[in-house]
Each structure stands twice: as C-alpha cells, then as structure tokens.
Coordinates of C-alpha atoms and ligand atoms in Angstrom, one line a residue:
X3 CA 31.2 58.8 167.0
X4 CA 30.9 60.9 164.1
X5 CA 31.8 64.2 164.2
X6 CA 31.1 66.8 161.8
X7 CA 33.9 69.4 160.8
X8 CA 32.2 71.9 159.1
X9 CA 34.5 74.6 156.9
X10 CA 33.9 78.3 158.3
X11 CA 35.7 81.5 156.9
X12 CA 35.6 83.5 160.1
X13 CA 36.9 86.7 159.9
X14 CA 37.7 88.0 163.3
X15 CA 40.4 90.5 162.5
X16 CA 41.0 91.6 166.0
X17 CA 42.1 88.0 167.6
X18 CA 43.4 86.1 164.2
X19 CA 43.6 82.8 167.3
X20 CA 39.9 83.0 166.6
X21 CA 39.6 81.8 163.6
X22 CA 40.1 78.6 161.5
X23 CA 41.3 80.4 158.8
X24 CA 44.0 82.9 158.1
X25 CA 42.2 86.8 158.6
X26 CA 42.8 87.5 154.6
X27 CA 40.8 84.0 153.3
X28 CA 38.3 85.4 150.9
X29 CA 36.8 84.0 147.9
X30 CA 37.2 85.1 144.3
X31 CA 34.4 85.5 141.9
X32 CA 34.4 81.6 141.0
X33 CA 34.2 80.7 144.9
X34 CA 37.5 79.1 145.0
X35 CA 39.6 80.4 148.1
X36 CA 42.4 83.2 148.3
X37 CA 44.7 83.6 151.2
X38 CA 46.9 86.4 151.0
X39 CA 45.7 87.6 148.1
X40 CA 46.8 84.1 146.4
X41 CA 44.8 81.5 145.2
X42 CA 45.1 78.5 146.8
X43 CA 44.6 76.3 143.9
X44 CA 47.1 78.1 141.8
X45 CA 50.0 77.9 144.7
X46 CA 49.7 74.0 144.2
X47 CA 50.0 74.3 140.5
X48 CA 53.2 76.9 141.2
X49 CA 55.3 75.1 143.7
X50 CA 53.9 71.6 144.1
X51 CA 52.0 69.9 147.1
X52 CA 52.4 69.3 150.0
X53 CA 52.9 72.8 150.5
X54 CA 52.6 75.1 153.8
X55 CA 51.4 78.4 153.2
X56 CA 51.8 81.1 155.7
X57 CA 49.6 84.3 155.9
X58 CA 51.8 87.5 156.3
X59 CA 49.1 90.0 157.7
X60 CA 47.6 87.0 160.2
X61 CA 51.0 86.9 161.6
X62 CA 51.7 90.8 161.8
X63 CA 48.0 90.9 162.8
X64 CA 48.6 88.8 166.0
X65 CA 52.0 90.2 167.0
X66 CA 49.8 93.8 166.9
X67 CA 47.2 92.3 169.0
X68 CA 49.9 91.2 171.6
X69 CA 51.8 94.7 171.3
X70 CA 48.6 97.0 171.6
X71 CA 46.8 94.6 174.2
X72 CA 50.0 95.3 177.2
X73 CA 50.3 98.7 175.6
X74 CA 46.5 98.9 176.8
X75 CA 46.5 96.9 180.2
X76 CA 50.3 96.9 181.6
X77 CA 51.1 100.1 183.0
X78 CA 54.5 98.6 183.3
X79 CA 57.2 98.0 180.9
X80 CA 56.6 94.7 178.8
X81 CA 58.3 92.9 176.2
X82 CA 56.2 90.2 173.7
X83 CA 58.8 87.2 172.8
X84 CA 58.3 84.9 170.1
X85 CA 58.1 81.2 170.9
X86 CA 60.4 80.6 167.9
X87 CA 59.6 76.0 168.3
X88 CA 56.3 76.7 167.1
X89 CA 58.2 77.7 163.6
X90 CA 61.5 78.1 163.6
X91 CA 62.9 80.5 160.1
X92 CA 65.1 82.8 158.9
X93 CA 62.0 85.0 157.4
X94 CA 59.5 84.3 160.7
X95 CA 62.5 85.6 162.7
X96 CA 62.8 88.6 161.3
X97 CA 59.0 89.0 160.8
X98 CA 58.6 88.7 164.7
X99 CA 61.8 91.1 165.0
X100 CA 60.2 94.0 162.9
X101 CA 57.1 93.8 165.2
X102 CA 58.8 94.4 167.9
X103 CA 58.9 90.7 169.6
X104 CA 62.6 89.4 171.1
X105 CA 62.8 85.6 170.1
X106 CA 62.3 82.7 173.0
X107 CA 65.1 79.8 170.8
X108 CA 65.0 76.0 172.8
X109 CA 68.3 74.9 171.0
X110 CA 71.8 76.0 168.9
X111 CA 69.8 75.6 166.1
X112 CA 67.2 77.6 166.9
X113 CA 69.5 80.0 168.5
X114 CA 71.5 80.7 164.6
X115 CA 68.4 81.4 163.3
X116 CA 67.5 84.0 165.2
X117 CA 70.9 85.7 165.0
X118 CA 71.2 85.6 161.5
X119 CA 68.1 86.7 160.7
X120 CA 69.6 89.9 162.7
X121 CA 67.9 90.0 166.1
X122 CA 70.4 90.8 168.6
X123 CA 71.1 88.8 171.3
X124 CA 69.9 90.9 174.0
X125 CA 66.4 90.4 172.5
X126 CA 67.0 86.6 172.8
X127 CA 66.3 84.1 175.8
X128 CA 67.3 80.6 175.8
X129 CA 65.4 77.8 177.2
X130 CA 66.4 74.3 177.7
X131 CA 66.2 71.0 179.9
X132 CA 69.4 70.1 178.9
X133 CA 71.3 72.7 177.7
X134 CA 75.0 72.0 175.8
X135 CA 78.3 73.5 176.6
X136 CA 77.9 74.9 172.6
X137 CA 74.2 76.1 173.3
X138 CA 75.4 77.9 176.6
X139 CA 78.4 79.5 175.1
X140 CA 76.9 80.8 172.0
X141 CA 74.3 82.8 173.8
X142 CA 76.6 84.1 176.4
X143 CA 78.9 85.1 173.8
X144 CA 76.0 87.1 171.8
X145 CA 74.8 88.2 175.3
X146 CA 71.3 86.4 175.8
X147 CA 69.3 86.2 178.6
X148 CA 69.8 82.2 179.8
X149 CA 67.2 80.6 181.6
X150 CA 68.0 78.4 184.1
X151 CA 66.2 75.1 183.9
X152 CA 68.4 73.0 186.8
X153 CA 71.5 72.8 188.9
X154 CA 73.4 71.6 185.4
X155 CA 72.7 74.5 184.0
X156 CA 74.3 76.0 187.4
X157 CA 77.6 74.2 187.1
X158 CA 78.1 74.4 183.4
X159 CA 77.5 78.4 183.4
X160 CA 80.3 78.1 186.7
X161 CA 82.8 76.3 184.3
X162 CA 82.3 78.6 181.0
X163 CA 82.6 82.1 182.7
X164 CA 85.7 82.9 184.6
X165 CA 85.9 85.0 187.5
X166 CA 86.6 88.6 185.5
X167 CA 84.2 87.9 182.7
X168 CA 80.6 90.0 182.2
X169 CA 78.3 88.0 184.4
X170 CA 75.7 86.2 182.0
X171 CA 71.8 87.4 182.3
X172 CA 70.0 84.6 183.9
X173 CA 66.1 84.1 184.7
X174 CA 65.5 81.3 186.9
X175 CA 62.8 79.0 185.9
X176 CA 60.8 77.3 188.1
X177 CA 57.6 74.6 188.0
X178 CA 54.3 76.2 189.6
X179 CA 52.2 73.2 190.1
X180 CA 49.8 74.7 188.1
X181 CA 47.2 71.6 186.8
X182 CA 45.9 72.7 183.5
X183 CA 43.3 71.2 181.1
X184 CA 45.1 70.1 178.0
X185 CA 47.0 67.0 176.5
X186 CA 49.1 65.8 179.1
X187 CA 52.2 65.8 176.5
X188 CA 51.8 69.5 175.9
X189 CA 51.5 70.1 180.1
X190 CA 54.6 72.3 182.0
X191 CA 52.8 73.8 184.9
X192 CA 52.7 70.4 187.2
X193 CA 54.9 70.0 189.8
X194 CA 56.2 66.5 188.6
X195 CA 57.3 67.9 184.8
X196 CA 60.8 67.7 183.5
X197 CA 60.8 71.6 183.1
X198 CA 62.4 74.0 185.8
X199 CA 63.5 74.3 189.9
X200 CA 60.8 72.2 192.3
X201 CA 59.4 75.3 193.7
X202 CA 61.0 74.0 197.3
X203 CA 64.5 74.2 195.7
X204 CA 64.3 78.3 195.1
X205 CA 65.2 79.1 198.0
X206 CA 68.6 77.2 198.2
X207 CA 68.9 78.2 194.8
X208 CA 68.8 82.0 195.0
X209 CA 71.5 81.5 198.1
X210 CA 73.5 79.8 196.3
X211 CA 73.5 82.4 193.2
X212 CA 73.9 85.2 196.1
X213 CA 77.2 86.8 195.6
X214 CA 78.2 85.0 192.3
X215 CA 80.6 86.6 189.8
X216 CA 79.3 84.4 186.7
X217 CA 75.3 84.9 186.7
X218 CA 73.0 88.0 187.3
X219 CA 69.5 86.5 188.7
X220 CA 67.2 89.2 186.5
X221 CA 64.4 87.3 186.4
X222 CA 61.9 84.7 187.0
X223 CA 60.4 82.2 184.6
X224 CA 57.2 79.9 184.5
X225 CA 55.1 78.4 182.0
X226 CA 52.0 76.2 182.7
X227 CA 51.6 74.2 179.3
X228 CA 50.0 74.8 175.4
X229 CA 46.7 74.8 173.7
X230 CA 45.1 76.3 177.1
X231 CA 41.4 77.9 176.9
X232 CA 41.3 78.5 180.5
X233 CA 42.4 81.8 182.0
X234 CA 42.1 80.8 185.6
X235 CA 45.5 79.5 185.6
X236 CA 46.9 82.5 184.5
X237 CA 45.5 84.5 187.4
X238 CA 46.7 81.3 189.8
X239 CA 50.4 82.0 188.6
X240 CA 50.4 85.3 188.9
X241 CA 50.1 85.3 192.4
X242 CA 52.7 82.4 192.9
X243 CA 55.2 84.2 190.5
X244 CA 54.5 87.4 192.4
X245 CA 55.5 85.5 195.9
X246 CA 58.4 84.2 194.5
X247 CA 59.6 87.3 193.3
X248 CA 59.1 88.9 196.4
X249 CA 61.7 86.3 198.0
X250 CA 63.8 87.0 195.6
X251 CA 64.0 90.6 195.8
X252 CA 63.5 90.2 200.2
X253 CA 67.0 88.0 199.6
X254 CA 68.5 91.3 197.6
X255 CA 68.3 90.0 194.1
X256 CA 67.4 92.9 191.7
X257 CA 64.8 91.0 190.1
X258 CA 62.6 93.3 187.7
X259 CA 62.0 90.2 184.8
X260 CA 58.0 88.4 185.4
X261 CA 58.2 86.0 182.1
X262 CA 54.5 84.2 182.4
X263 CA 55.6 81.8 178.9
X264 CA 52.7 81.5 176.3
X265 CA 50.4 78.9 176.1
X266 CA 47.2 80.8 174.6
X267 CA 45.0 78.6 172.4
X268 CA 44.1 78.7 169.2
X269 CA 41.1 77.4 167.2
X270 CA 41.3 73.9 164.7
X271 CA 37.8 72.6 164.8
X272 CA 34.4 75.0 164.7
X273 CA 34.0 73.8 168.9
X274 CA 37.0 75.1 169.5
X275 CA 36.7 78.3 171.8
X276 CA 40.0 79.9 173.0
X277 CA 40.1 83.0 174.7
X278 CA 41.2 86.1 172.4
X279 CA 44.7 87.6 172.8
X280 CA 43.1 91.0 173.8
X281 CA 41.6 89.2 176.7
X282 CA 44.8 86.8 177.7
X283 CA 47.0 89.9 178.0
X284 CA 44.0 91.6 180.0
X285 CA 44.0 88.7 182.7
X286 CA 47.4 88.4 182.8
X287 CA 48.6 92.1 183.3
X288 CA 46.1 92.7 185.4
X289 CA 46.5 90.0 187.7
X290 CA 50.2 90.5 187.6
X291 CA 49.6 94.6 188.7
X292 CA 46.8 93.5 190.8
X293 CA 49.2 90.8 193.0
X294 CA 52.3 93.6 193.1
X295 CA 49.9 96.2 194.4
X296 CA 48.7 93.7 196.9
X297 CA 52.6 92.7 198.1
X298 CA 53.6 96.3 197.8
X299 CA 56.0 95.0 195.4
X300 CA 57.4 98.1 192.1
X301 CA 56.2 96.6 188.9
X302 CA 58.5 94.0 187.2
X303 CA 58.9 94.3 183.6
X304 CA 56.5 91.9 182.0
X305 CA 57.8 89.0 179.3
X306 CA 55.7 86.0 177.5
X307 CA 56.1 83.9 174.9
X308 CA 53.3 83.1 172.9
X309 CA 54.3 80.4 170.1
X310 CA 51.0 78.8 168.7
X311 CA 48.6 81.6 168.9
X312 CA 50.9 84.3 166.9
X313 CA 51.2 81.4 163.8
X314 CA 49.0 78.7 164.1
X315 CA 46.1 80.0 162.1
X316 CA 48.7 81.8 159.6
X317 CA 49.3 78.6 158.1
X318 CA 47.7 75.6 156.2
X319 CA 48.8 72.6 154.2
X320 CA 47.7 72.3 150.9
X321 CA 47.6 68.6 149.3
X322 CA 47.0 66.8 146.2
X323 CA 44.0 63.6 146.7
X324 CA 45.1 60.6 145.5
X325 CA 44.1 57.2 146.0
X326 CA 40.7 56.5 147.5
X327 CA 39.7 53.1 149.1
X328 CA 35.5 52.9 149.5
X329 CA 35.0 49.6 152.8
X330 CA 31.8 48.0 151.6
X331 CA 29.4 49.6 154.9
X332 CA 32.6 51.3 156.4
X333 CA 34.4 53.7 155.8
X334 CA 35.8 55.7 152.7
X335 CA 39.4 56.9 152.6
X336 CA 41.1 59.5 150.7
X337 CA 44.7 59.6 150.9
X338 CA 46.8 62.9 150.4
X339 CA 50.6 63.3 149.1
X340 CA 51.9 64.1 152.8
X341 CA 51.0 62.5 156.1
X342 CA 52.5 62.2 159.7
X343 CA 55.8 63.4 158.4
X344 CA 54.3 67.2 157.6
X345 CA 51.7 67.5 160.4
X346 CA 52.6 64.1 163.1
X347 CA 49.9 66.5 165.5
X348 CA 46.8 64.0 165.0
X349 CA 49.3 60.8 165.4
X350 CA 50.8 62.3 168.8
X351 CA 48.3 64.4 170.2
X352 CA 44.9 63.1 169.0
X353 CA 44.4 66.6 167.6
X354 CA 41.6 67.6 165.3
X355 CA 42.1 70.1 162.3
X356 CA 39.5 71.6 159.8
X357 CA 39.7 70.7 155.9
X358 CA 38.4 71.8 152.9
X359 CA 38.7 71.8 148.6
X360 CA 40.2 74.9 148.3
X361 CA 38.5 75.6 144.5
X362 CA 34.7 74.4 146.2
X363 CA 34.9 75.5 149.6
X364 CA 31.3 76.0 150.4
X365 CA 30.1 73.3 147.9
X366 CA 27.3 71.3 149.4
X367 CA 29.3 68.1 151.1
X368 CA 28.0 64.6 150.1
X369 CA 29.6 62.2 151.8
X370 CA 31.7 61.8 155.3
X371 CA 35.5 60.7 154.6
X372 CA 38.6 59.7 156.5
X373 CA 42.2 61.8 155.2
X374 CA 44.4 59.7 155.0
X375 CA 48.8 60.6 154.9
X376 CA 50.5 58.1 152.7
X377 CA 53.2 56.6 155.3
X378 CA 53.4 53.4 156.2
X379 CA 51.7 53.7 159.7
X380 CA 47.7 52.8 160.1
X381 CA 47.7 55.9 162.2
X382 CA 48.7 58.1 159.9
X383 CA 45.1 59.5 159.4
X384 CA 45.2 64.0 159.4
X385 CA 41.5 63.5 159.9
X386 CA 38.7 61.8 160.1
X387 CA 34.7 61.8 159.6
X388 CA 34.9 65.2 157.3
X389 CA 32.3 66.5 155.5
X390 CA 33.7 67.0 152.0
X391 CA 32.2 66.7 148.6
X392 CA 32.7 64.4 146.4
X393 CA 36.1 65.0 144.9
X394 CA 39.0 63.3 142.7
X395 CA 42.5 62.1 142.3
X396 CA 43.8 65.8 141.6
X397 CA 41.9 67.8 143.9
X398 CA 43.6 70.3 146.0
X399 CA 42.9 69.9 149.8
X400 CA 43.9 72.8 152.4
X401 CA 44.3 71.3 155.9
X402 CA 43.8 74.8 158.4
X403 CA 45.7 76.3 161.2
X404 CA 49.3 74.4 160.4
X405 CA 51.1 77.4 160.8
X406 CA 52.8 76.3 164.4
X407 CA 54.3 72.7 165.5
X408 CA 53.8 71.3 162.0
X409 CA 57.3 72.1 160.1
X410 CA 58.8 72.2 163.1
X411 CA 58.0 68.8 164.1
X412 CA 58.0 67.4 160.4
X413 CA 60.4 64.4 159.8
X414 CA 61.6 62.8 156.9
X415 CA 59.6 59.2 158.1
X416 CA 59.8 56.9 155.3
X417 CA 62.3 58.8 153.6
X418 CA 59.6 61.6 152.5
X419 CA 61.1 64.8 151.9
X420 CA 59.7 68.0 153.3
X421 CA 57.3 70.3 152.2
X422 CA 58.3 73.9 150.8
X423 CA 57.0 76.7 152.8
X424 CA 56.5 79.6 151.6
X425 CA 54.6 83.0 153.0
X426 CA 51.8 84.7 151.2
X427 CA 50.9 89.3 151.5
X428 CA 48.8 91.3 149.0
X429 CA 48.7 88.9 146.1
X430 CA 52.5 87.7 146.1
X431 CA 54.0 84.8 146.9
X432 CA 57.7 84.1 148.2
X433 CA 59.4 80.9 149.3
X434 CA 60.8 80.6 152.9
X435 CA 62.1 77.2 152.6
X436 CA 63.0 75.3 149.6
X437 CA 61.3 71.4 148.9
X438 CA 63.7 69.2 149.9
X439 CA 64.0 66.3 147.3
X440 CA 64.8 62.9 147.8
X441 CA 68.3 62.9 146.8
X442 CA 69.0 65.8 149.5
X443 CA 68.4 62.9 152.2
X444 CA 71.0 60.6 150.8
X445 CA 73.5 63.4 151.5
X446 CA 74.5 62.2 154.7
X447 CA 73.9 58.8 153.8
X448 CA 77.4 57.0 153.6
X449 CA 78.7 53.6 152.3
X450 CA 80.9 52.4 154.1
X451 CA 84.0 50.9 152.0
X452 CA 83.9 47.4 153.1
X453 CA 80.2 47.4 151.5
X454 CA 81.4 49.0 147.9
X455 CA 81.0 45.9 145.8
X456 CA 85.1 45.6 144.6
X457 CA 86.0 44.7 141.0
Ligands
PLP5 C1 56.3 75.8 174.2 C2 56.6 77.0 175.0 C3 56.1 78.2 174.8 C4 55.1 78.5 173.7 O1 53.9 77.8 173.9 P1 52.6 78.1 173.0 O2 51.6 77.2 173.5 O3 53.0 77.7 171.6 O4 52.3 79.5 173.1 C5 56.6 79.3 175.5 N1 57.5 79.1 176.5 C6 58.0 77.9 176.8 C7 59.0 77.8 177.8 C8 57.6 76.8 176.0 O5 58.1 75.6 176.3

C-alpha cells in the first residue's frame, strides 16, 4: 500500500509532541530549513553526516509544558523526571536538571551520567529488571531512590546494607495489567511483562519489608508502556495505584511517592495524533486527586517519567544521498550514509518517520522513493513510499523526530561508527558527542599473541 508522507512544519509551541518538526524549524529567505536558528544544510557541511541535531528550546519547551501543566492541575506536590534511555548525555542531563526535572537512569551507565552532569542523587531513581550489585551500590551510596523491580532486588539490597546503615529509599514497582494499544515490544502495563511485583505478590511483599532496617517503602511505581495516544489507561491506573497505595499505607507504610512512569506519544508521520502534554498531565492529576478524594486518602506527591515526548521531536538525522537503484516497474531506492545502526526504530518496531531535503523542503515532490541505510541487512529501509523530489548523490536529507531511542539504541553493526550529536539554540551550534571514527572501534579489538604472525 502506498502511503504518502507528506513534509509539514507545524508549529504548535504549546505541546512541541505535536509536531513533526522541532518548534524553532523556519525557513530562510531561499526556502531551505533552519532549526535552531541553524541551517540544516550548512550543519552537514560543518560536522559531517550522519548527524543528529537536537533543538534546545523544543526540549526546554516540553519540560515547561510538563512543569506548568502539574503546576496548573495537581494541587499536590509533584516532581517531572526525565526518562534519561530515551537519550542518555552529559549535556541533556543537565538540560533536564536546570528545568527542574530529577533523572529516571535504567543502568550504571546511565546512572554516571547523570551524577556527573551534577544532579544529585536524591533527584535520581533507578529502574532495573536486573539490577547489579555495582548498579545497587552506586545509587545507595549517592542516596537515590531504588525501585524495586523483584524479590532479587529484595535480597541483594538485604546483603549491601548492614543493620546500622541509613535505610535506602525504595519505591516498589508493580505490573497493573493495564492492555494498551501500542507495539507489543514497547508494552509494560500487562500482567505477563518482565517489569515489576505480579500485583497478587504486594501484599506479601509489603509484609515482608514491614519492620526492615535496610529499605524505606516511599513509594509506588507503575508504568503501562510507550508511544501511547490513549488516555483511558491513565485514568484506569490511577485508580489501581490509588488502591494499592491505600494497602500500603492501611499496613503502616508511610507511603507519599504515586510515580505513574511516562509513555505519552509523540508525532512521526502527519496521521499521527497524540494527546498534548497539557492534556496528559490534566488526565492524570486529576484522576490521581479525583481517586484520593474518593478513598479519603491525603494527596501523595506525584512523579512521572516522560522519556519520548520531552526529546523526540527535538531531534532529526541529517544524511548525505548516495547511491540510487531505479527496478524497471518497481521501485526506486535512495540509499543514505547511515542506516539501522543510527535509527534500528523502522527495523524493530515497524515505525514510520517523516523526511524531507532540507535546502527544498516544500518543493513540489515528483516521484515516490524507498530510503534506504547502507548496512548489509535487506531490512535496513528508514522509510519507505516518500514523497520527495527528485534529488542527487549529495543531497542533504533530514529524517524528523530522532531526538529519543535513536542514539540511544544506535550500534556500531557493520563496524559503522556513530553519528556526532550535537544541540542547536538561537543560531549556534555545539557538539554533545564527538563522531566516533573507525579506528576508535578497534580500540578494544585485541590480537591475541598466538595470531601475531612471528618472524
Ligand atoms: C521507558 C520508560 C519510561 C519512558 O517512556 P516514554 O515512552 O519514553 O515516555 C518511563 N518509565 C519507565 C519505567 C520506562 O521503562
């Protein structure tokens, strides 16, 4: 089926989610596109393609949204974490930091970045199926809030702290059997996922954390999955988490932590619809007030951690066209300098993105192409049946809203280096992470001696 992507520059300042594009894209007097402030075309020339770009304001924009939005419709205390997976750096970190967000880290690594970019721990939670002994320490040590996925978690906490140490800050996590409509990869919310306490299990759980010397239960934990446009579900788990909470609290826990996760979607293709932020944090904090009033239960503080929907449309991926292959009554591919290992979204999840030439954006398109990557993989296509026109070995593509689960998920397939990345405000242009270059991925490549040719 062919499907038309058509290139839109929508400018919906108030929910940057909403949009394809980052909230700044504007064209200059030639009609070749400006994010930032920069133009696209000359950010190729400057630091080379692939390239990810991230807009500043369309990331300080969404973290506002966020902040204002359970300013507006939480009468409660709140606190906006960032889902650091989505794009893990030293600069996004800090970005998030001085908007007021705490950091939501899945790993060690994740976990140093967000120290050394100089949030403190305390504005920290860790997350984890399968948490280390090194992951568990370090965020005891630097006093974050752990959330406890399973009873391994239980026992390894049990063996690190000893009876006169501080307690560690804990929020229990827990699977609501929430069914949500999205890729089935991407799903958390349904009872049989690998994520958090079987809702049945709580109970024994919070017994057995009773009168504990090593954990302080603070809070509860759910998340119901990621690219969601529904809002239903969020009203659905607000009344489960409130219930829960209640038994918690009924058992003598002093449970004030409600941490709903993120999952907000975001838009890639013109069909796409998500909710806006404004309206997410409506839904929730209202049905979260709404079920306390109901239970007669004081209003917990209220967390979530939004990932895709603070960066995604903050970023795209600029590429050079290369080769093109024209099938005699099929179809015509362009290949790009990049692929699978920059954006492996399309090859994992099916998902659709938005492209354009960034110097003739609105030019008239003339024919219907397939982007190719350049891996050695037949699925390696980042998309397929656009509208472009007709264009040339040289051209500069931009691939929209690769701002979240692109460089975090890139790999180094075929040996291909990564991408730079750098971030884009009022004109300027800085580097966040340096191009890696083929010889940096022999670095850890070792010989070993009986191979060395002797003589
Ligand atoms: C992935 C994830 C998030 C962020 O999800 P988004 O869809 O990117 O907002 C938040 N919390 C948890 C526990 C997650 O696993």
């Amino acid at each position: 089926m062919s499907k038309s992507r058509s290139f839109e520059i929508n400018q919906n300042l108030a929910s940057p989610n909403r949009n394809i594009t980052p909230i700044t894209t504007e064209l200059d007097h030639l009609g070749r596109l400006k994010v930032g402030g920069c133009l696209l075309s000359e950010l190729a020339e400057q630091y080379g393609t692939p390239l990810y770009v991230l807009d500043e304001t369309t990331i300080r924009r969404s973290c506002e949204a966020y902040r204002e939005s359970f300013r507006k419709f939480y009468p409660g205390e709140s606190l906006v974490l960032y889902a650091s997976k989505a794009n893990s750096s030293l600069c996004i970190s800090n970005l998030v930091a001085s908007e007021g967000f705490g950091i939501d880290v899945v790993s060690e690594g994740e976990l140093l970045t967000a120290l050394r970019s100089g949030i403190p721990g305390e504005k920290i939670v860790l997350h984890g199926n399968n948490k280390s002994i090194n992951e568990l320490e370090l965020a005891y040590k630097n006093k974050a809030t752990i959330i406890l996925d399973n009873q391994h978690d239980i026992d390894l906490l049990r063996k690190i702290i000893k009876e006169n140490d501080q307690p560690a800050k804990v929020m229990l996590r827990f699977t609501p059997g929430i069914e949500c409509h999205t890729h089935e990869y991407i799903r958390t919310g349904h009872l049989d996922s690998k994520f958090g306490f079987d809702p049945k299990e709580l109970i024994k759980v919070f017994n057995q954390l009773k009168d504990v010397s090593f954990a302080n239960v603070l809070g509860l934990h759910a998340h119901i999955g990621s690219q969601i446009f529904e809002l239903t579900p969020h009203i659905d788990l607000a009344d489960i988490m409130t219930d829960v909470l209640k038994k918690g609290r009924d058992i003598g826990f002093p449970i004030n932590d409600l941490n709903v996760g993120g999952g907000l979607g975001i838009k890639y293709v013109s069909s796409d619809d998500p909710p806006s932020i404004q309206d997410w944090v409506k839904t929730v904090a209202k049905s979260i007030s709404d079920a306390c009033s109901k239970k007669n239960l004081s209003l917990p503080r209220l967390l979530c951690e939004p990932g895709r929907s603070i960066i995604a449309s903050a970023g795209l991926t600029l590429y050079k066209i290369g080769s093109r292959k024209d099938i005699p009554n099929g179809k015509t591919y362009i290949s790009v300098d990049g692929g699978m290992s920059d954006n492996p979204r399309p090859i994992t999840y099916q998902s659709n993105y938005t492209a354009c030439l960034v110097d003739r954006p609105l030019a008239k398109s003339d024919e219907v192409v397939t982007i190719a990557g350049k891996h050695c993989e037949s699925g390696d296509i980042l998309l397929k049946n656009v509208h472009l026109p007709s264009s040339s070995s040289g051209d500069v593509l931009s691939v929209f809203a690769t701002g979240a689960y692109n460089l975090s998920m890139s790999s180094n397939y075929n040996r291909i280096p990564r991408p730079a990345s750098v971030i884009v405000a009022n004109g300027e242009s800085k580097m966040m992470q340096l191009r890696e270059l083929p010889e940096d991925l022999l670095r850890y490549d070792l010989l070993p001696d009986r191979f060395i040719a002797k003589g």
